[in-house]
mmCIF file of C-alpha atoms and ligand atoms in Angstrom:
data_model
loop_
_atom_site.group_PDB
_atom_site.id
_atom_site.type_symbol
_atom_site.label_atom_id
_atom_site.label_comp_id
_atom_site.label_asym_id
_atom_site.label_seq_id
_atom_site.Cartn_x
_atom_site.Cartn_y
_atom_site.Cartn_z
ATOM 1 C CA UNK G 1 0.000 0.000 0.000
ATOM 2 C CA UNK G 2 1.265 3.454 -0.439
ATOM 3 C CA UNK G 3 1.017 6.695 1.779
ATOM 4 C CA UNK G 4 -2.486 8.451 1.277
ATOM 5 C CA UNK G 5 -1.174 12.113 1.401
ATOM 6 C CA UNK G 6 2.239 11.622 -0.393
ATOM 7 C CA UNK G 7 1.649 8.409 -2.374
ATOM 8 C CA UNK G 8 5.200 7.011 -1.513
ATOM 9 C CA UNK G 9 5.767 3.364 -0.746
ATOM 10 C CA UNK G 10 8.231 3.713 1.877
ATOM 11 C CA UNK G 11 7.648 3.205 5.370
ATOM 12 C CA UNK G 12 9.023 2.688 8.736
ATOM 13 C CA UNK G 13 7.142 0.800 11.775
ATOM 14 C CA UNK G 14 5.554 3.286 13.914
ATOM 15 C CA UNK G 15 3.273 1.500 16.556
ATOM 16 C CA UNK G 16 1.324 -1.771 17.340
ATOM 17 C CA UNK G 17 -1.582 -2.244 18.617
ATOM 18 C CA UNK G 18 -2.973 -5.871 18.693
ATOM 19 C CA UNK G 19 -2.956 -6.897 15.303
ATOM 20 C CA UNK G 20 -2.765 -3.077 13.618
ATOM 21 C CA UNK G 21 0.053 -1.344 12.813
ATOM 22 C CA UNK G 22 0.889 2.446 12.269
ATOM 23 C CA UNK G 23 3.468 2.806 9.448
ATOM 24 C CA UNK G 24 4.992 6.245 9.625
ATOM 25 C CA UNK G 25 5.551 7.540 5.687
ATOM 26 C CA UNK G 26 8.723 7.914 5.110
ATOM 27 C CA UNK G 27 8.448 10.599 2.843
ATOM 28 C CA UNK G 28 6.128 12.910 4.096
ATOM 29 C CA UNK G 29 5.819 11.332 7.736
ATOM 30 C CA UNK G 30 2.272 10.450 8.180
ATOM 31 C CA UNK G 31 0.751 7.913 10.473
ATOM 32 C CA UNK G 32 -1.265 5.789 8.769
ATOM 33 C CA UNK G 33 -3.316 2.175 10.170
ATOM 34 C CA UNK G 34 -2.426 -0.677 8.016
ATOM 35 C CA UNK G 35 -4.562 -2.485 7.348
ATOM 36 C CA UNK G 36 -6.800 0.493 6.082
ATOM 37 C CA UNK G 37 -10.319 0.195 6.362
ATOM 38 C CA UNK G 38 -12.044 1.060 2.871
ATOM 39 C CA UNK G 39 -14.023 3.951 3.296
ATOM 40 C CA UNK G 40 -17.405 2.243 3.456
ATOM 41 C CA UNK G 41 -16.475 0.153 6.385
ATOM 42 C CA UNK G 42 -14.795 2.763 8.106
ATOM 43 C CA UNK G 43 -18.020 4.536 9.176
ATOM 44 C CA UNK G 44 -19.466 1.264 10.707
ATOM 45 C CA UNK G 45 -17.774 1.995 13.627
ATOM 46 C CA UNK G 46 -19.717 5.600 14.132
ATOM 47 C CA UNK G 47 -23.216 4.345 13.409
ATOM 48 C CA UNK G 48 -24.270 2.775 16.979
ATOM 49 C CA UNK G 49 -24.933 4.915 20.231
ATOM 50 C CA UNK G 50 -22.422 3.200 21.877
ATOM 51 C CA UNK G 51 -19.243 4.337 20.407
ATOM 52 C CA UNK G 52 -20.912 8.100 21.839
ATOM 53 C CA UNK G 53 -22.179 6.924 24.928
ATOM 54 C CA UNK G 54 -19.966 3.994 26.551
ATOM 55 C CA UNK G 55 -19.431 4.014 30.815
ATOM 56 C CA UNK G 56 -16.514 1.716 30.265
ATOM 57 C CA UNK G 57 -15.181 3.842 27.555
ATOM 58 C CA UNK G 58 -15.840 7.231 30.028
ATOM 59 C CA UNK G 59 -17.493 8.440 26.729
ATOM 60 C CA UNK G 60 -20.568 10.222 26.838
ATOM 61 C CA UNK G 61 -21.538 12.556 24.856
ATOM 62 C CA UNK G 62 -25.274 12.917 26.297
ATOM 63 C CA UNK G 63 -24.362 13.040 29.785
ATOM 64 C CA UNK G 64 -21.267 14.740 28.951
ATOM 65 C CA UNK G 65 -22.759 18.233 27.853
ATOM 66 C CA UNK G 66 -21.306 20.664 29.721
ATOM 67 C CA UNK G 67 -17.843 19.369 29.297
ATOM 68 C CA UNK G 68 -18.290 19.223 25.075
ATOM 69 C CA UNK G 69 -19.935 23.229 25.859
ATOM 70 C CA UNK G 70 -16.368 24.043 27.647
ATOM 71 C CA UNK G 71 -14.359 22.712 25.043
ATOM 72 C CA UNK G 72 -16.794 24.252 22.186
ATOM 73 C CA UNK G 73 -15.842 27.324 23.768
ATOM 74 C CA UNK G 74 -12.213 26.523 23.523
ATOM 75 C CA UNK G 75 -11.874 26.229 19.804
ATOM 76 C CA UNK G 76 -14.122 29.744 19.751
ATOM 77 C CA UNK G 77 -11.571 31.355 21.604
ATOM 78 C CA UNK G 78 -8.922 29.842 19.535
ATOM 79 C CA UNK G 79 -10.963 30.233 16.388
ATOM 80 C CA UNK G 80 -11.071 34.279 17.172
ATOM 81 C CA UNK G 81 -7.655 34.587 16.922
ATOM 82 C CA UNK G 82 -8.037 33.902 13.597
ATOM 83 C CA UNK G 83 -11.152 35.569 13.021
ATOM 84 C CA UNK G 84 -12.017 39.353 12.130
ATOM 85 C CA UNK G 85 -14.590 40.094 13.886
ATOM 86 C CA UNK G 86 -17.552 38.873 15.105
ATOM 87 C CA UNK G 87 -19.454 35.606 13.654
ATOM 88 C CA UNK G 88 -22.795 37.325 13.016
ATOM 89 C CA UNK G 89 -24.024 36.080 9.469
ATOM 90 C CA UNK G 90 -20.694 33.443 9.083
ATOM 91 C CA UNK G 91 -21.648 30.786 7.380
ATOM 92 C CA UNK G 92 -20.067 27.768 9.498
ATOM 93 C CA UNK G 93 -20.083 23.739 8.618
ATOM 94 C CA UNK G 94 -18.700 21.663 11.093
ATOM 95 C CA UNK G 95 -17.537 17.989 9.431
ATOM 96 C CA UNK G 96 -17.928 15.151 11.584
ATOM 97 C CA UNK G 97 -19.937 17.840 14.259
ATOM 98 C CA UNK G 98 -20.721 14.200 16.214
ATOM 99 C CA UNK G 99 -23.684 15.192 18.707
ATOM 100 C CA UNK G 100 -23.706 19.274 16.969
ATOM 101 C CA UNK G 101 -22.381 21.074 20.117
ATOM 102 C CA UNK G 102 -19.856 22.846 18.775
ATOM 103 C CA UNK G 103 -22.590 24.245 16.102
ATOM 104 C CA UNK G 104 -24.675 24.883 18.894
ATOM 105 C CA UNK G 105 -22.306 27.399 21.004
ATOM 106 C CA UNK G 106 -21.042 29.084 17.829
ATOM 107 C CA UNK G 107 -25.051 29.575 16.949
ATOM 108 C CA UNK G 108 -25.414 31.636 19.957
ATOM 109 C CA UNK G 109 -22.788 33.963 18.628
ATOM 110 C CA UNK G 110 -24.904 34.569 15.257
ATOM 111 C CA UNK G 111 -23.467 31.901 12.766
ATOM 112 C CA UNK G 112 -25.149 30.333 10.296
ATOM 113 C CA UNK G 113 -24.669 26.341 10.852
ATOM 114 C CA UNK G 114 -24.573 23.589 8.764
ATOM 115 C CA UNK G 115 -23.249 20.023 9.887
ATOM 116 C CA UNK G 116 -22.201 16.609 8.210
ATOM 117 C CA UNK G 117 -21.868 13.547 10.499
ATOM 118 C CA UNK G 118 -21.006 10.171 9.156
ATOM 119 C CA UNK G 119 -22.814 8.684 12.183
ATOM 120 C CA UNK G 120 -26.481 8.562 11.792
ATOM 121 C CA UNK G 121 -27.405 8.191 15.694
ATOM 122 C CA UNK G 122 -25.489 11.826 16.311
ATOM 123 C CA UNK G 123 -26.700 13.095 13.420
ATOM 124 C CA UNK G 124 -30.424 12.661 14.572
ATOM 125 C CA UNK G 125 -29.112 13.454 18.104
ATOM 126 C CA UNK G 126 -27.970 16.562 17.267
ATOM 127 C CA UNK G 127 -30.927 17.172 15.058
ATOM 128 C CA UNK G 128 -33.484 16.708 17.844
ATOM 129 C CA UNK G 129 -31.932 18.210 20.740
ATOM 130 C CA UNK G 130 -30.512 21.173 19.076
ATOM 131 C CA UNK G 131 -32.776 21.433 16.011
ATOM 132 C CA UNK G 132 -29.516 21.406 14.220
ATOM 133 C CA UNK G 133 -29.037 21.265 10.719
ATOM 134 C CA UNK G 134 -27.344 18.451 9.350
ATOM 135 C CA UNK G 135 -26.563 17.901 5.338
ATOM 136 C CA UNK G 136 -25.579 14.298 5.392
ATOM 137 C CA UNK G 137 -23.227 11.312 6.215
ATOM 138 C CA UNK G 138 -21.352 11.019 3.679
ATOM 139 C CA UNK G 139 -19.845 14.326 2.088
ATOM 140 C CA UNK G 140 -19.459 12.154 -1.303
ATOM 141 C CA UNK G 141 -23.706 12.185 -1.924
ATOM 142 C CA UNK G 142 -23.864 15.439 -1.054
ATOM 143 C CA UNK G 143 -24.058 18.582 -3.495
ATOM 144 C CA UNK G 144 -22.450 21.044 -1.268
ATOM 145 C CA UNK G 145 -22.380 24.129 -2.759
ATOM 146 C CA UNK G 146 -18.745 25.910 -4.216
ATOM 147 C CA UNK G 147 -17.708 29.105 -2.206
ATOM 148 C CA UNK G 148 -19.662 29.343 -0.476
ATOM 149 C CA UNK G 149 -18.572 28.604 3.520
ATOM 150 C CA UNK G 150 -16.402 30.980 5.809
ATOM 151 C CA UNK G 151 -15.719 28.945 8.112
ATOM 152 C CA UNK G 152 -15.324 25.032 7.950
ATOM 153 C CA UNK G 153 -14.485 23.006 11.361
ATOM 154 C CA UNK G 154 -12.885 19.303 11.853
ATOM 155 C CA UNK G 155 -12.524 19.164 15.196
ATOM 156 C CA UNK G 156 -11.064 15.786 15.886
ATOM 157 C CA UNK G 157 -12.521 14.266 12.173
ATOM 158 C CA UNK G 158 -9.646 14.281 10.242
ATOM 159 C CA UNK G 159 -7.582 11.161 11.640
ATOM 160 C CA UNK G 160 -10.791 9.374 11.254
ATOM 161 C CA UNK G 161 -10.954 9.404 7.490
ATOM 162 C CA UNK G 162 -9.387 6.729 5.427
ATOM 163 C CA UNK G 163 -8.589 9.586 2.334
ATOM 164 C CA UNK G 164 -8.085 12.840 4.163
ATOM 165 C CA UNK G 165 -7.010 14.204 1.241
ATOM 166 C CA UNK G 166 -10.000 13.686 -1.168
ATOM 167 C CA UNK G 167 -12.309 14.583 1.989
ATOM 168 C CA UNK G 168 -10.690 18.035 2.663
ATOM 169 C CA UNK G 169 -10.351 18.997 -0.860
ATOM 170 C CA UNK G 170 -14.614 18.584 -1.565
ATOM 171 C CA UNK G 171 -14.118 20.923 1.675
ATOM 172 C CA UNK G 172 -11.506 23.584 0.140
ATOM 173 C CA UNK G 173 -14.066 23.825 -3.159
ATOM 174 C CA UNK G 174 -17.152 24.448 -0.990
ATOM 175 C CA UNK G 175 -14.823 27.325 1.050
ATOM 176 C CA UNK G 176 -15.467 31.203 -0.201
ATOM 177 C CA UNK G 177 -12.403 32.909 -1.028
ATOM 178 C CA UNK G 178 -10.136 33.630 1.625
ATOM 179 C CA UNK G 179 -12.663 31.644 4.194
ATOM 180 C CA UNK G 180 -10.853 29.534 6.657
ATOM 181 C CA UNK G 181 -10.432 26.031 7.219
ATOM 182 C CA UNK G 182 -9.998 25.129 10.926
ATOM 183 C CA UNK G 183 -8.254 21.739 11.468
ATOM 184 C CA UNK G 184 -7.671 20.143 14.965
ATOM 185 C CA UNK G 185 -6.251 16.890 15.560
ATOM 186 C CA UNK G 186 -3.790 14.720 17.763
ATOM 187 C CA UNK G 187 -0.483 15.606 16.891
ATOM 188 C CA UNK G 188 1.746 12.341 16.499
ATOM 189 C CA UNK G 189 5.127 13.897 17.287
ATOM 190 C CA UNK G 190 3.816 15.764 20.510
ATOM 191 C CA UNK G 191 5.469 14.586 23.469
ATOM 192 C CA UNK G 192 2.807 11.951 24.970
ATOM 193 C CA UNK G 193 3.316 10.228 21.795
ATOM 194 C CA UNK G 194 7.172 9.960 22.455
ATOM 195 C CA UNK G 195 6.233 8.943 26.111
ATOM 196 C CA UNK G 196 3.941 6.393 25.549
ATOM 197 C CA UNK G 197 5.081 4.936 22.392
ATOM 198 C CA UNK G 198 2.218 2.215 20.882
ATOM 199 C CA UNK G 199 0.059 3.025 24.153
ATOM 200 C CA UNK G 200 -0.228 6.121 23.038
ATOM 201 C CA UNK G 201 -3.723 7.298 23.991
ATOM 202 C CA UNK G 202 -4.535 8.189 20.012
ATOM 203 C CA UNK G 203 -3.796 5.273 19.032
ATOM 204 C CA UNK G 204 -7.392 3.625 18.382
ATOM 205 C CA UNK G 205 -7.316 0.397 16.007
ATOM 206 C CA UNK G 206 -10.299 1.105 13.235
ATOM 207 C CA UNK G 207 -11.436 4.520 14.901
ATOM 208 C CA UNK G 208 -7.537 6.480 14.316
ATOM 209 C CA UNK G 209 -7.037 5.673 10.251
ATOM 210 C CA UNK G 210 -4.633 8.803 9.824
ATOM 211 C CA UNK G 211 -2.132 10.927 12.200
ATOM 212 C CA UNK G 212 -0.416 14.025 11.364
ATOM 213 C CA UNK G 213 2.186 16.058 12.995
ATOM 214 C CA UNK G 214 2.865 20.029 11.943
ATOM 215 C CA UNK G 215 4.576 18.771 8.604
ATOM 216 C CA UNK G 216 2.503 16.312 7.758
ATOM 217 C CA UNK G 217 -0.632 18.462 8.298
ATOM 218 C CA UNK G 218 1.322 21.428 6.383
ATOM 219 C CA UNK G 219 1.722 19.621 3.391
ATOM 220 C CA UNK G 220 -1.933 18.287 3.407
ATOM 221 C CA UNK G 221 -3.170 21.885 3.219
ATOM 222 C CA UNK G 222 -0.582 22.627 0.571
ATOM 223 C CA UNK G 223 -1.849 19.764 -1.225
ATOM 224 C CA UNK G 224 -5.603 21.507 -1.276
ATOM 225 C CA UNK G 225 -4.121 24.608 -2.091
ATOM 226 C CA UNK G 226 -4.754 26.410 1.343
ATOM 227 C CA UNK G 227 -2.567 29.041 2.996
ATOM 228 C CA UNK G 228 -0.932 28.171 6.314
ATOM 229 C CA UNK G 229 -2.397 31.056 8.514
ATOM 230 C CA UNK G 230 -1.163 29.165 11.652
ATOM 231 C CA UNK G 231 -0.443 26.239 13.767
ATOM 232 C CA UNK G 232 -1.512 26.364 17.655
ATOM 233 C CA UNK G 233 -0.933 23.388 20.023
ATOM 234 C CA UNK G 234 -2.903 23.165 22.429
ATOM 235 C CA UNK G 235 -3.530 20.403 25.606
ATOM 236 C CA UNK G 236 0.465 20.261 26.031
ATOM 237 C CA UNK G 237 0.788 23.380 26.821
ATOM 238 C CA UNK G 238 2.465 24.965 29.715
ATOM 239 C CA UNK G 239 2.400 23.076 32.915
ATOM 240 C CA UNK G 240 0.496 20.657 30.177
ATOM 241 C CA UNK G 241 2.891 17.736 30.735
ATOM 242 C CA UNK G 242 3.558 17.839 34.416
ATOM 243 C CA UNK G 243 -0.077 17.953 34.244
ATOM 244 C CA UNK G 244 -1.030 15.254 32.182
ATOM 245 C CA UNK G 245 2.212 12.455 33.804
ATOM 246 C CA UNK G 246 0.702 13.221 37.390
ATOM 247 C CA UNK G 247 -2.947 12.750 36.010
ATOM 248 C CA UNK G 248 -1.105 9.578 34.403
ATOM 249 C CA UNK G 249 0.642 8.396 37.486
ATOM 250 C CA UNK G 250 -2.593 8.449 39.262
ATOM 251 C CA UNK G 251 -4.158 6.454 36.602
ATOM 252 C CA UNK G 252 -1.602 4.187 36.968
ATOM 253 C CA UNK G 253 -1.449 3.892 40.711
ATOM 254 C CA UNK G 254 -5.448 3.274 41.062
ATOM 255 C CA UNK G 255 -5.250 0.570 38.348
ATOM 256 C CA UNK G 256 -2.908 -0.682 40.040
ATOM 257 C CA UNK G 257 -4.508 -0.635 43.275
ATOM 258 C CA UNK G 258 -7.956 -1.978 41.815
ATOM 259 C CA UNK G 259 -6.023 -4.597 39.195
ATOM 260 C CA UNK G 260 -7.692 -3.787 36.180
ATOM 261 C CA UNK G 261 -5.690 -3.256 32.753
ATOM 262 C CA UNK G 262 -2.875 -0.542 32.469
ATOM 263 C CA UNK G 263 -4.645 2.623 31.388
ATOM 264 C CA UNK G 264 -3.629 4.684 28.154
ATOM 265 C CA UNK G 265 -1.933 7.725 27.911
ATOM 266 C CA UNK G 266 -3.701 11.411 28.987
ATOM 267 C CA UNK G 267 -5.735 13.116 26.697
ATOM 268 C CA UNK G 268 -3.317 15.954 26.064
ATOM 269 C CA UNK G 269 -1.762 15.871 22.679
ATOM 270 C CA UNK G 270 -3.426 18.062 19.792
ATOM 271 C CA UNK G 271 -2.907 20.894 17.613
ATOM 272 C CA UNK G 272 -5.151 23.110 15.866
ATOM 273 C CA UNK G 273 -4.360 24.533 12.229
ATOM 274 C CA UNK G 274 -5.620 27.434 10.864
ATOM 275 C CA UNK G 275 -5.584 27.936 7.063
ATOM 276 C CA UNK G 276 -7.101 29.959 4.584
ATOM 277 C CA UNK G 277 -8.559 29.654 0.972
ATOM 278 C CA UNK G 278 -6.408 32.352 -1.254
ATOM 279 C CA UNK G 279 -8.615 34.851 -2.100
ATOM 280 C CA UNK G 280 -10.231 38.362 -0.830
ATOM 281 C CA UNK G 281 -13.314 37.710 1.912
ATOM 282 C CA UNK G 282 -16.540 38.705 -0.117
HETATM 283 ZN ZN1 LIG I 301 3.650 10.102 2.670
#
């Protein structure tokens, strides 16, 4: 098989995890799962409450409201940076907006939303308890229309595509003119990845198809023609490692203590992108 973003062939071992393996390119140093998951099957996975909503998992994306509000408000916040102004009348699409929070919050703030969600139980989810509205599952069926977004948001979607390329360019056409794209993502040279090596926490068999780093995700946007406007990492941030090993280390110590399995690494390894279709703002 060859890499998805660069096409080469080369490829050094990266991580194991039961039977998968993630070969780092060579080339262009992306993470990819081998075996890949054709793009069909690779939404299976999404399509049942559970992967949202799982006690064992300490997933749950019902229950879990006002933390997914908190870190809605987050990517705002980081978004504005970015952003002139205010987001009255912004025309926003969130892909892969899972349960439609984030579209929610930046609603309040006068955007215009639009989600696609590959999973059909968030989809309806966030279609009933927000009244959000959602285009589709699959951004291949859909006619979304050319320049014609100002913002577009994949907050933790990208690694979960099997093509990120072919997704994000459908993306880039349906972007106005100087509009921005707004990628976030694990980043797979931070330093919990270095720490934890294959039990690194972002490394999820059949859910995790695709991990970039800051070069990796540069020359994606290159790729689609977009114009780096900026690369902020965020979770390992100051004080973000001590943090994240003692929230580790206590983890550790209560599986220990209660002998269940040795817990994964701390949620604390991302980065958020910013780039921007060339073009003046209409
Ligand atoms: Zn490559």
């Amino acid at each position: 098989m060859s890499c998805t973003l660069c096409q080469d062939k080369s490829y050094s071992l990266r991580a194991e995890v039961g039977s998968v393996r993630y070969l780092e390119c060579e080339v262009c140093h992306l993470v990819y799962q081998n075996p890949m998951p054709d793009a069909s099957s690779a939404g299976n996975l999404y399509q049942k409450k559970g992967y949202f909503v799982d006690p064992k998992k300490g997933t749950d994306y019902i229950g879990g409201e006002q933390w997914l509000r908190k870190t809605a408000k987050f990517f705002i916040r980081l978004i504005k940076k970015y952003w002139p102004g205010d987001f009255k009348e912004a025309k926003v699409l969130d892909f892969g907006c899972a349960t439609g929070v984030f579209l929610d919050e930046i609603r309040k703030q006068g955007a215009i939303v639009q989600g696609i969600e590959l999973s059909r139980w968030a989809s309806a989810y966030a279609q009933s308890r927000f009244g959000l509205e959602i285009l589709g599952q699959d951004i291949f069926e859909l006619d979304l229309p050319k320049n014609h977004f100002d913002l577009i948001t994949m907050i933790h979607s990208v690694e979960h595509l099997p093509d990120p390329v072919r997704v994000v360019e459908r993306l880039v056409e349906s972007l106005k003119p100087g509009g921005l794209l707004v990628i976030a993502t694990p980043d797979v040279s931070s330093m919990g990845e270095r720490f934890f090596g294959s039990r690194w926490q972002y490394y999820v068999p059949h859910d995790h198809l695709a991990l970039f780093d800051k070069s990796s995700v540069t020359r994606l946007l290159k790729k689609v023609n977009l114009t780096l406007s900026g690369i902020e990492p965020y979770l390992w941030r100051r004080w973000g490692t001590l943090e994240a090993l003692i929230l580790f280390g206590i983890k550790w110590a209560r599986a220990v203590v209660q002998g269940s399995s040795f817990p994964r690494g701390t949620p604390k390894d991302g980065l958020v992108v910013f780039s921007r279709k060339p073009g003046e703002m209409s």
